[in-house]
Short mmCIF file of C-alpha atoms and ligand atoms in Angstrom, two decimals:
data_model
loop_
_atom_site.label_atom_id
_atom_site.label_comp_id
_atom_site.label_asym_id
_atom_site.label_seq_id
_atom_site.Cartn_x
_atom_site.Cartn_y
_atom_site.Cartn_z
CA MET Z 1 69.14 54.26 64.74
CA LYS Z 2 70.87 55.64 61.62
CA ILE Z 3 74.53 56.67 61.67
CA ALA Z 4 76.52 58.51 58.99
CA VAL Z 5 80.30 58.21 59.26
CA ILE Z 6 82.34 60.72 57.27
CA GLY Z 7 85.84 59.42 56.48
CA GLY Z 8 87.05 55.88 55.78
CA GLY Z 9 90.34 56.02 57.66
CA PRO Z 10 91.09 53.76 60.66
CA ALA Z 11 88.75 55.71 63.00
CA GLY Z 12 85.65 55.70 60.79
CA LEU Z 13 86.04 52.12 59.60
CA TYR Z 14 86.74 50.63 63.02
CA PHE Z 15 83.84 52.44 64.70
CA SER Z 16 81.49 51.21 61.96
CA ILE Z 17 82.74 47.64 62.34
CA LEU Z 18 82.21 47.55 66.10
CA VAL Z 19 78.73 49.06 66.02
CA LYS Z 20 77.51 46.90 63.13
CA LYS Z 21 78.89 43.74 64.73
CA TRP Z 22 77.05 44.55 67.96
CA ARG Z 23 73.76 45.71 66.40
CA PRO Z 24 73.24 44.65 62.77
CA ASP Z 25 69.92 46.54 62.82
CA ILE Z 26 71.66 49.93 63.11
CA GLU Z 27 72.02 51.45 59.64
CA ILE Z 28 75.54 52.75 58.98
CA ASP Z 29 76.56 54.68 55.87
CA LEU Z 30 80.25 55.52 55.57
CA PHE Z 31 81.30 58.21 53.07
CA GLU Z 32 84.94 58.32 51.88
CA ARG Z 33 86.14 60.88 49.35
CA ASN Z 34 88.85 58.58 47.94
CA ALA Z 35 88.75 55.27 46.09
CA PRO Z 36 89.33 52.10 48.18
CA ASP Z 37 92.95 51.77 46.97
CA ASP Z 38 94.02 55.39 47.51
CA THR Z 39 96.04 56.30 50.54
CA PHE Z 40 98.61 58.78 51.71
CA GLY Z 41 101.90 57.81 53.31
CA TRP Z 42 103.49 54.39 53.65
CA GLY Z 43 103.71 52.22 56.76
CA VAL Z 44 102.59 52.89 60.33
CA VAL Z 45 103.75 51.37 63.62
CA PHE Z 46 101.81 49.94 66.56
CA SER Z 47 102.85 48.99 70.07
CA ASP Z 48 101.99 45.55 71.47
CA LYS Z 49 99.49 47.10 73.89
CA THR Z 50 97.32 48.43 71.06
CA LEU Z 51 97.14 44.96 69.58
CA SER Z 52 95.74 43.43 72.73
CA TYR Z 53 92.79 45.89 72.59
CA LEU Z 54 92.12 45.04 68.97
CA LYS Z 55 92.01 41.32 69.73
CA VAL Z 56 89.39 41.83 72.42
CA GLU Z 57 87.19 44.06 70.26
CA ASP Z 58 87.24 42.22 66.94
CA GLU Z 59 89.31 39.09 66.55
CA PRO Z 60 88.94 38.61 62.76
CA SER Z 61 90.35 42.06 61.87
CA HIS Z 62 93.02 41.74 64.59
CA ASP Z 63 94.17 38.37 63.19
CA ALA Z 64 94.29 39.67 59.63
CA ILE Z 65 96.35 42.71 60.71
CA VAL Z 66 98.77 40.68 62.83
CA GLN Z 67 99.48 38.25 59.95
CA ARG Z 68 100.89 41.11 57.92
CA PHE Z 69 103.08 42.59 60.61
CA GLU Z 70 106.82 43.16 60.67
CA ARG Z 71 107.95 43.12 64.31
CA TRP Z 72 110.98 44.42 66.18
CA ASP Z 73 112.06 45.50 69.64
CA ASN Z 74 115.00 47.82 68.93
CA VAL Z 75 115.25 51.56 68.46
CA ASP Z 76 118.45 52.42 66.54
CA ILE Z 77 119.76 55.94 66.90
CA ILE Z 78 122.31 57.14 64.35
CA HIS Z 79 124.14 60.21 65.57
CA HIS Z 80 127.67 61.46 64.77
CA ASP Z 81 127.97 58.42 62.46
CA GLU Z 82 127.58 56.02 65.37
CA LYS Z 83 124.69 53.58 65.84
CA ILE Z 84 123.29 53.20 69.38
CA THR Z 85 120.75 50.40 69.83
CA VAL Z 86 118.17 50.49 72.62
CA ARG Z 87 116.22 47.26 73.06
CA GLY Z 88 112.95 46.40 74.80
CA ASN Z 89 110.65 48.59 72.67
CA LYS Z 90 108.15 46.19 71.13
CA PHE Z 91 106.63 47.55 67.95
CA SER Z 92 105.04 46.23 64.78
CA GLY Z 93 104.90 47.88 61.37
CA ILE Z 94 102.30 47.50 58.63
CA ALA Z 95 101.44 49.32 55.40
CA ARG Z 96 98.67 51.86 55.96
CA ILE Z 97 96.86 50.61 52.85
CA GLU Z 98 96.87 47.04 54.23
CA ILE Z 99 95.09 48.11 57.41
CA LEU Z 100 92.57 50.06 55.37
CA HIS Z 101 91.90 47.08 53.08
CA ILE Z 102 91.43 44.72 56.04
CA LEU Z 103 89.03 47.12 57.77
CA GLN Z 104 87.13 47.87 54.54
CA GLU Z 105 86.61 44.15 53.92
CA ARG Z 106 85.48 43.50 57.48
CA ALA Z 107 83.08 46.48 57.41
CA ARG Z 108 81.58 45.29 54.11
CA GLU Z 109 81.19 41.73 55.41
CA LEU Z 110 79.25 43.03 58.44
CA GLY Z 111 76.91 45.11 56.27
CA VAL Z 112 78.26 48.66 56.64
CA GLN Z 113 77.30 50.61 53.50
CA LEU Z 114 80.62 51.92 52.14
CA HIS Z 115 80.38 54.83 49.70
CA PHE Z 116 83.74 55.55 48.04
CA ARG Z 117 84.57 58.57 45.87
CA ALA Z 118 81.98 60.38 47.97
CA PRO Z 119 83.45 63.65 49.27
CA VAL Z 120 81.15 65.25 51.81
CA LEU Z 121 80.77 69.00 51.63
CA ASP Z 122 77.06 69.58 52.07
CA LEU Z 123 75.86 68.41 55.47
CA SER Z 124 72.19 69.05 54.75
CA GLN Z 125 72.00 65.57 53.13
CA PHE Z 126 72.33 64.01 56.62
CA GLN Z 127 69.07 65.22 58.10
CA SER Z 128 67.67 61.71 58.39
CA TYR Z 129 70.63 60.45 60.48
CA ASP Z 130 70.59 60.35 64.28
CA LEU Z 131 74.38 60.55 64.59
CA LEU Z 132 76.96 62.16 62.32
CA VAL Z 133 80.51 60.95 63.02
CA GLY Z 134 83.29 63.28 61.79
CA ALA Z 135 86.16 60.84 61.22
CA ASP Z 136 87.49 62.85 58.29
CA GLY Z 137 91.06 63.39 59.44
CA ILE Z 138 93.32 66.29 60.26
CA ASN Z 139 91.68 68.76 57.82
CA SER Z 140 88.15 67.75 58.83
CA GLU Z 141 85.32 69.37 56.90
CA ILE Z 142 82.84 68.40 59.63
CA ARG Z 143 84.98 70.14 62.25
CA SER Z 144 85.24 73.31 60.18
CA GLN Z 145 81.50 73.39 59.36
CA TYR Z 146 80.74 73.04 63.08
CA ALA Z 147 83.68 75.23 64.17
CA GLU Z 148 81.40 77.47 66.22
CA THR Z 149 80.36 74.44 68.19
CA PHE Z 150 83.59 72.46 68.52
CA LYS Z 151 85.82 75.54 68.97
CA PRO Z 152 88.90 73.86 67.49
CA ASP Z 153 92.41 74.98 68.39
CA LEU Z 154 94.70 74.35 65.39
CA SER Z 155 98.39 75.04 65.86
CA THR Z 156 100.58 74.77 62.76
CA ARG Z 157 104.07 73.79 63.92
CA THR Z 158 107.28 75.20 62.51
CA ASN Z 159 109.09 72.02 61.42
CA ARG Z 160 108.42 70.54 57.99
CA TYR Z 161 108.24 66.85 57.21
CA ILE Z 162 107.94 64.72 54.09
CA TRP Z 163 106.75 61.09 54.07
CA TYR Z 164 108.66 58.75 51.72
CA GLY Z 165 109.13 55.02 51.34
CA THR Z 166 112.37 53.24 50.46
CA PRO Z 167 113.34 49.72 49.37
CA HIS Z 168 116.16 49.80 51.93
CA LEU Z 169 115.01 47.74 54.94
CA PHE Z 170 115.46 49.33 58.37
CA HIS Z 171 115.16 46.52 60.91
CA GLY Z 172 113.74 48.41 63.87
CA LEU Z 173 112.65 51.97 64.46
CA THR Z 174 115.67 53.89 63.17
CA LEU Z 175 116.11 57.56 64.00
CA THR Z 176 118.90 59.09 61.94
CA PHE Z 177 120.36 62.55 62.42
CA ARG Z 178 122.47 64.19 59.70
CA GLU Z 179 123.88 67.68 59.26
CA ASN Z 180 124.99 69.48 56.11
CA ASN Z 181 125.70 73.13 55.26
CA ALA Z 182 121.94 73.91 55.29
CA GLY Z 183 121.28 72.59 58.80
CA VAL Z 184 120.02 69.48 60.58
CA PHE Z 185 117.82 66.68 59.22
CA ALA Z 186 116.12 63.85 61.11
CA ALA Z 187 114.76 60.67 59.51
CA HIS Z 188 112.22 58.33 61.14
CA SER Z 189 112.37 54.93 59.40
CA TYR Z 190 111.26 51.31 59.83
CA LYS Z 191 110.35 48.42 57.57
CA PHE Z 192 106.65 47.66 57.28
CA ASN Z 193 106.72 44.69 54.88
CA LYS Z 194 109.32 42.41 53.27
CA THR Z 195 110.34 44.97 50.65
CA THR Z 196 109.70 48.51 51.90
CA SER Z 197 110.44 50.87 54.77
CA THR Z 198 108.79 54.12 55.75
CA PHE Z 199 111.23 57.05 55.61
CA ILE Z 200 109.98 60.36 57.03
CA VAL Z 201 112.37 63.30 56.86
CA GLU Z 202 111.92 66.28 59.16
CA CYS Z 203 113.80 69.60 59.44
CA ASP Z 204 113.32 73.07 60.90
CA GLU Z 205 112.20 76.07 58.88
CA GLU Z 206 115.68 77.63 58.73
CA THR Z 207 117.24 74.44 57.38
CA TRP Z 208 114.38 74.12 54.89
CA GLN Z 209 114.84 77.69 53.61
CA THR Z 210 118.63 77.48 53.49
CA ALA Z 211 118.50 74.21 51.54
CA GLY Z 212 116.25 76.01 49.04
CA PHE Z 213 113.39 73.49 49.01
CA GLN Z 214 110.97 76.31 48.15
CA ASP Z 215 112.49 76.37 44.63
CA MET Z 216 112.89 72.62 44.14
CA ASP Z 217 110.49 70.34 42.30
CA GLU Z 218 109.57 66.87 43.60
CA ASP Z 219 112.44 65.00 41.91
CA THR Z 220 115.12 67.49 42.94
CA THR Z 221 113.86 67.40 46.53
CA ARG Z 222 114.01 63.60 46.58
CA HIS Z 223 117.54 63.53 45.10
CA TYR Z 224 118.70 66.14 47.62
CA LEU Z 225 117.44 64.04 50.54
CA GLU Z 226 118.85 60.83 49.02
CA GLU Z 227 122.19 62.61 49.13
CA VAL Z 228 121.77 63.78 52.76
CA PHE Z 229 120.98 60.18 53.81
CA HIS Z 230 123.18 58.48 51.19
CA HIS Z 231 125.10 56.46 53.75
CA ASP Z 232 121.95 55.37 55.64
CA LEU Z 233 120.03 54.39 52.50
CA HIS Z 234 123.09 52.49 51.25
CA GLY Z 235 122.86 54.54 48.10
CA GLY Z 236 119.22 53.43 47.67
CA LYS Z 237 116.28 55.47 46.43
CA LEU Z 238 113.46 57.27 48.16
CA LEU Z 239 109.99 56.44 46.84
CA SER Z 240 107.35 59.12 46.51
CA ASN Z 241 103.63 58.65 47.11
CA ASN Z 242 102.66 62.15 46.07
CA SER Z 243 105.08 63.12 48.88
CA LYS Z 244 105.15 66.79 49.79
CA TRP Z 245 106.58 68.94 52.57
CA ILE Z 246 103.97 69.48 55.27
CA ASN Z 247 103.83 71.37 58.55
CA PHE Z 248 102.38 69.22 61.31
CA VAL Z 249 99.12 70.63 62.69
CA LEU Z 250 98.37 70.02 66.35
CA VAL Z 251 94.57 69.67 66.64
CA LYS Z 252 92.58 70.05 69.84
CA ASN Z 253 88.86 70.77 70.31
CA ARG Z 254 87.19 72.49 73.24
CA HIS Z 255 83.99 70.51 72.60
CA TRP Z 256 83.90 67.00 71.20
CA TRP Z 257 80.22 66.61 70.31
CA SER Z 258 77.06 68.61 69.91
CA GLU Z 259 73.36 68.50 69.20
CA ARG Z 260 72.66 69.48 65.58
CA LYS Z 261 70.20 72.24 64.75
CA ASP Z 262 68.21 70.15 62.27
CA LYS Z 263 68.21 66.74 63.96
CA GLY Z 264 70.42 64.39 65.96
CA TYR Z 265 74.00 64.75 67.14
CA VAL Z 266 77.51 65.18 65.72
CA VAL Z 267 80.77 63.89 67.21
CA LEU Z 268 84.47 63.93 66.17
CA LEU Z 269 86.81 60.92 66.18
CA GLY Z 270 90.51 60.30 65.43
CA ASP Z 271 92.67 63.02 63.82
CA SER Z 272 89.72 65.37 63.33
CA LEU Z 273 89.37 65.40 67.13
CA ALA Z 274 93.01 65.38 68.26
CA THR Z 275 96.41 64.81 66.64
CA VAL Z 276 99.68 63.57 68.10
CA HIS Z 277 103.07 64.15 66.50
CA PHE Z 278 104.13 61.17 64.38
CA SER Z 279 107.40 60.84 66.32
CA ILE Z 280 105.54 58.90 69.01
CA GLY Z 281 103.86 56.67 66.40
CA SER Z 282 100.45 56.68 68.07
CA GLY Z 283 97.97 58.48 65.78
CA THR Z 284 96.39 55.34 64.35
CA LYS Z 285 96.33 53.73 67.78
CA LEU Z 286 94.49 56.74 69.24
CA ALA Z 287 92.06 56.82 66.31
CA LEU Z 288 91.20 53.14 66.87
CA GLU Z 289 90.89 53.62 70.63
CA ASP Z 290 88.58 56.62 70.14
CA SER Z 291 86.35 54.37 68.06
CA ILE Z 292 86.38 51.69 70.74
CA ALA Z 293 85.49 54.25 73.42
CA LEU Z 294 82.59 55.71 71.41
CA PHE Z 295 81.27 52.22 70.68
CA HIS Z 296 81.39 51.23 74.37
CA ALA Z 297 79.64 54.44 75.36
CA LEU Z 298 76.83 53.67 72.88
CA ARG Z 299 76.56 50.15 74.18
CA LEU Z 300 76.16 51.49 77.69
CA THR Z 301 73.26 53.74 76.79
CA GLU Z 302 71.52 54.34 73.52
CA ARG Z 303 70.37 57.77 74.68
CA LEU Z 304 72.77 59.68 72.47
CA PRO Z 305 73.58 62.69 74.68
CA ASP Z 306 74.36 60.37 77.60
CA ALA Z 307 76.55 58.17 75.41
CA LEU Z 308 78.44 61.20 74.08
CA ILE Z 309 79.00 62.59 77.59
CA GLU Z 310 80.32 59.17 78.62
CA PHE Z 311 82.59 58.97 75.56
CA GLU Z 312 84.18 62.33 76.32
CA ALA Z 313 84.50 61.61 80.06
CA GLN Z 314 86.30 58.30 79.41
CA ARG Z 315 88.46 59.41 76.56
CA ARG Z 316 89.52 63.02 77.18
CA PRO Z 317 92.03 62.28 79.99
CA VAL Z 318 93.74 59.60 77.87
CA VAL Z 319 93.91 61.79 74.77
CA ASP Z 320 95.23 64.72 76.87
CA GLU Z 321 97.96 62.52 78.29
CA TYR Z 322 99.10 61.37 74.83
CA GLN Z 323 98.97 64.88 73.45
CA ASP Z 324 101.16 66.08 76.34
CA ALA Z 325 103.72 63.33 75.72
CA ALA Z 326 103.65 63.86 71.95
CA TYR Z 327 104.11 67.60 72.48
CA GLU Z 328 107.33 67.02 74.41
CA SER Z 329 108.50 64.75 71.60
CA LEU Z 330 107.61 67.35 68.98
CA LEU Z 331 109.58 69.99 70.92
CA PHE Z 332 112.64 67.74 70.91
CA PHE Z 333 112.54 67.60 67.10
CA GLU Z 334 111.81 71.32 66.79
CA ASN Z 335 114.83 72.12 68.98
CA LEU Z 336 117.06 69.42 67.58
CA LYS Z 337 119.92 71.84 66.91
CA ASP Z 338 120.35 72.32 70.66
CA TYR Z 339 121.05 68.61 71.17
CA MET Z 340 123.25 67.86 68.19
CA HIS Z 341 126.47 68.63 70.13
CA LEU Z 342 125.76 65.77 72.58
CA ASP Z 343 127.79 62.58 72.34
CA PRO Z 344 125.86 59.60 70.93
CA ILE Z 345 125.07 57.95 74.32
CA PRO Z 346 123.64 61.03 76.11
CA PHE Z 347 121.96 62.06 72.86
CA ALA Z 348 120.25 58.65 72.63
CA TYR Z 349 119.28 58.85 76.31
CA ARG Z 350 117.76 62.32 75.84
CA LEU Z 351 115.90 61.08 72.78
CA MET Z 352 114.51 57.97 74.48
CA THR Z 353 113.25 59.94 77.50
CA ARG Z 354 112.04 63.00 75.54
CA SER Z 355 108.30 62.47 75.89
CA GLY Z 356 108.33 61.89 79.66
CA LYS Z 357 106.54 58.54 79.12
CA VAL Z 358 109.81 56.63 79.57
CA ASP Z 359 111.90 57.51 82.62
CA HIS Z 360 115.28 56.24 83.83
CA GLU Z 361 113.95 53.15 85.63
CA ASN Z 362 111.57 52.30 82.83
CA LEU Z 363 114.44 52.54 80.37
CA ARG Z 364 116.53 50.30 82.63
CA ARG Z 365 113.79 47.66 82.52
CA ARG Z 366 113.73 47.88 78.74
CA ASP Z 367 117.47 47.80 78.20
CA PRO Z 368 119.74 47.50 81.28
CA VAL Z 369 122.87 47.39 79.12
CA PHE Z 370 122.12 50.74 77.51
CA VAL Z 371 121.34 52.36 80.89
CA GLU Z 372 124.65 51.03 82.28
CA GLN Z 373 126.47 52.56 79.32
CA TYR Z 374 124.74 55.86 80.00
CA GLU Z 375 125.49 55.76 83.75
CA SER Z 376 129.18 55.08 83.08
CA PHE Z 377 129.24 57.95 80.61
CA VAL Z 378 127.81 60.56 82.99
CA LYS Z 379 129.77 59.36 86.06
C1 FAD J 401 104.13 61.33 58.59
C2 FAD J 401 103.15 60.60 59.43
C3 FAD J 401 103.51 59.40 59.98
C4 FAD J 401 102.61 58.70 60.80
N1 FAD J 401 103.02 57.54 61.35
C5 FAD J 401 102.19 56.90 62.20
C6 FAD J 401 102.61 55.71 62.84
O1 FAD J 401 103.72 55.22 62.64
N2 FAD J 401 101.75 55.09 63.69
C7 FAD J 401 100.51 55.60 63.93
O2 FAD J 401 99.78 55.01 64.72
N3 FAD J 401 100.08 56.71 63.32
C8 FAD J 401 100.89 57.39 62.48
N4 FAD J 401 100.47 58.53 61.89
C9 FAD J 401 99.14 59.09 62.22
C10 FAD J 401 98.03 58.44 61.48
O3 FAD J 401 98.26 58.45 60.10
C11 FAD J 401 96.72 59.15 61.82
O4 FAD J 401 96.69 59.49 63.16
C12 FAD J 401 95.53 58.23 61.52
O5 FAD J 401 95.49 57.93 60.15
C13 FAD J 401 94.22 58.89 61.96
O6 FAD J 401 93.14 58.13 61.50
P1 FAD J 401 91.76 58.83 61.13
O7 FAD J 401 90.87 57.73 60.67
O8 FAD J 401 91.34 59.71 62.22
O9 FAD J 401 92.11 59.82 59.92
P2 FAD J 401 92.67 59.51 58.48
O10 FAD J 401 93.47 58.28 58.44
O11 FAD J 401 93.30 60.76 57.99
O12 FAD J 401 91.35 59.22 57.63
C14 FAD J 401 90.43 60.24 57.31
C15 FAD J 401 89.72 59.84 56.04
O13 FAD J 401 88.69 60.79 55.77
C16 FAD J 401 88.66 61.05 54.38
N5 FAD J 401 88.05 62.37 54.20
C17 FAD J 401 88.57 63.58 54.52
N6 FAD J 401 87.71 64.56 54.24
C18 FAD J 401 86.62 63.97 53.71
C19 FAD J 401 85.37 64.46 53.21
N7 FAD J 401 85.07 65.78 53.21
N8 FAD J 401 84.46 63.58 52.73
C20 FAD J 401 84.72 62.24 52.74
N9 FAD J 401 85.90 61.72 53.19
C21 FAD J 401 86.81 62.58 53.67
C22 FAD J 401 90.11 60.96 53.96
O14 FAD J 401 90.24 60.70 52.57
C23 FAD J 401 90.62 59.81 54.83
O15 FAD J 401 90.51 58.57 54.19
C24 FAD J 401 101.32 59.24 61.04
C25 FAD J 401 100.93 60.43 60.45
C26 FAD J 401 101.84 61.12 59.66
C27 FAD J 401 101.41 62.42 59.02
#
């Protein structure tokens, strides 16, 4: 069998690793438009549960990832200048580029043919491949060239976000809410190595317009946001990695795979298949789990249509559930203004339970002290 993987993000690399490890005779060519050291964004977070899957599937890459982790169990919520800490939320942070380097090295070691600086636009070059894997991210070329088949549903959301780094270390997932005369800003931050934290700023369209970001260049934008979060950054700087304001796009697809007209099959994986809002920190996790599911389906049966049916049957309910939870979380941030009047404790409670994945009793198990504080407040 011959497989072409388009996109060298977590989804494409991990799928290639698993298949090549299982069956070295399968030829895998992975095409990535960027160079091996290019990446967008800064750090990403993982929950403990994700890590246990990675250990089972490929111990060497799991061990290399874990060695570079920064770990914490607290969510800190800064609202009305008060810090509320909620414990019992085990997460680990790592630089996105570190994960990519670890996966690239592992894929190379196993014999995956990695082609960097190889943007794919013309799909006719893949006629000799049995399976084409579209792991090319949120703006997937594969998805748009097969749009008639996949029937994607792309919803551009109204909030804007910008992904910075900062040398100020946030020990734990820190969600900071600040208001100025333009409106309301939220920052999602956490350290992901010994020297740097991720710092994502999000605001609604009205705040964005009123602040005048449409007329600001990159430096002015950064200085403006350094001022909004001056207290939280301890006067520190924001670091740009070609950082720009973006509207989050919620991606869904009616169909996940198809037979190609010329030869073989095509399937989507990771962000090209489905996105989840970054406020639940699960996009990379889902991309890796998609890869695991597709690999297991192939291992079950090498008859491609059967494997692809199996992949979709196993994976769709899980992806739907995460997208539902992430949607609730996204709505919280889109409607942030409606919650800003709340006192810090009920605000933190509303925030922690926003996605529906964590309910009152679950929160009590995570942090009984916080739940007691909340119960005394609402009595
Ligand atoms: C602000 C923000 C914060 C986030 N934080 C987290 C977090 O904390 N935790 C988490 O788990 N996830 C997080 N995510 C989500 C995460 O980044 C994605 O879900 C994840 O990277 C998806 O992996 P992927 O491999 O599907 O796609 P990507 O990582 O986007 O990789 C796709 C690759 O395909 C390449 N490519 C694209 N088009 C072509 C082409 N035509 N030819 C060749 N190559 C191509 C791209 O260069 C890229 O390398 C965040 C996302 C954002 C935007």
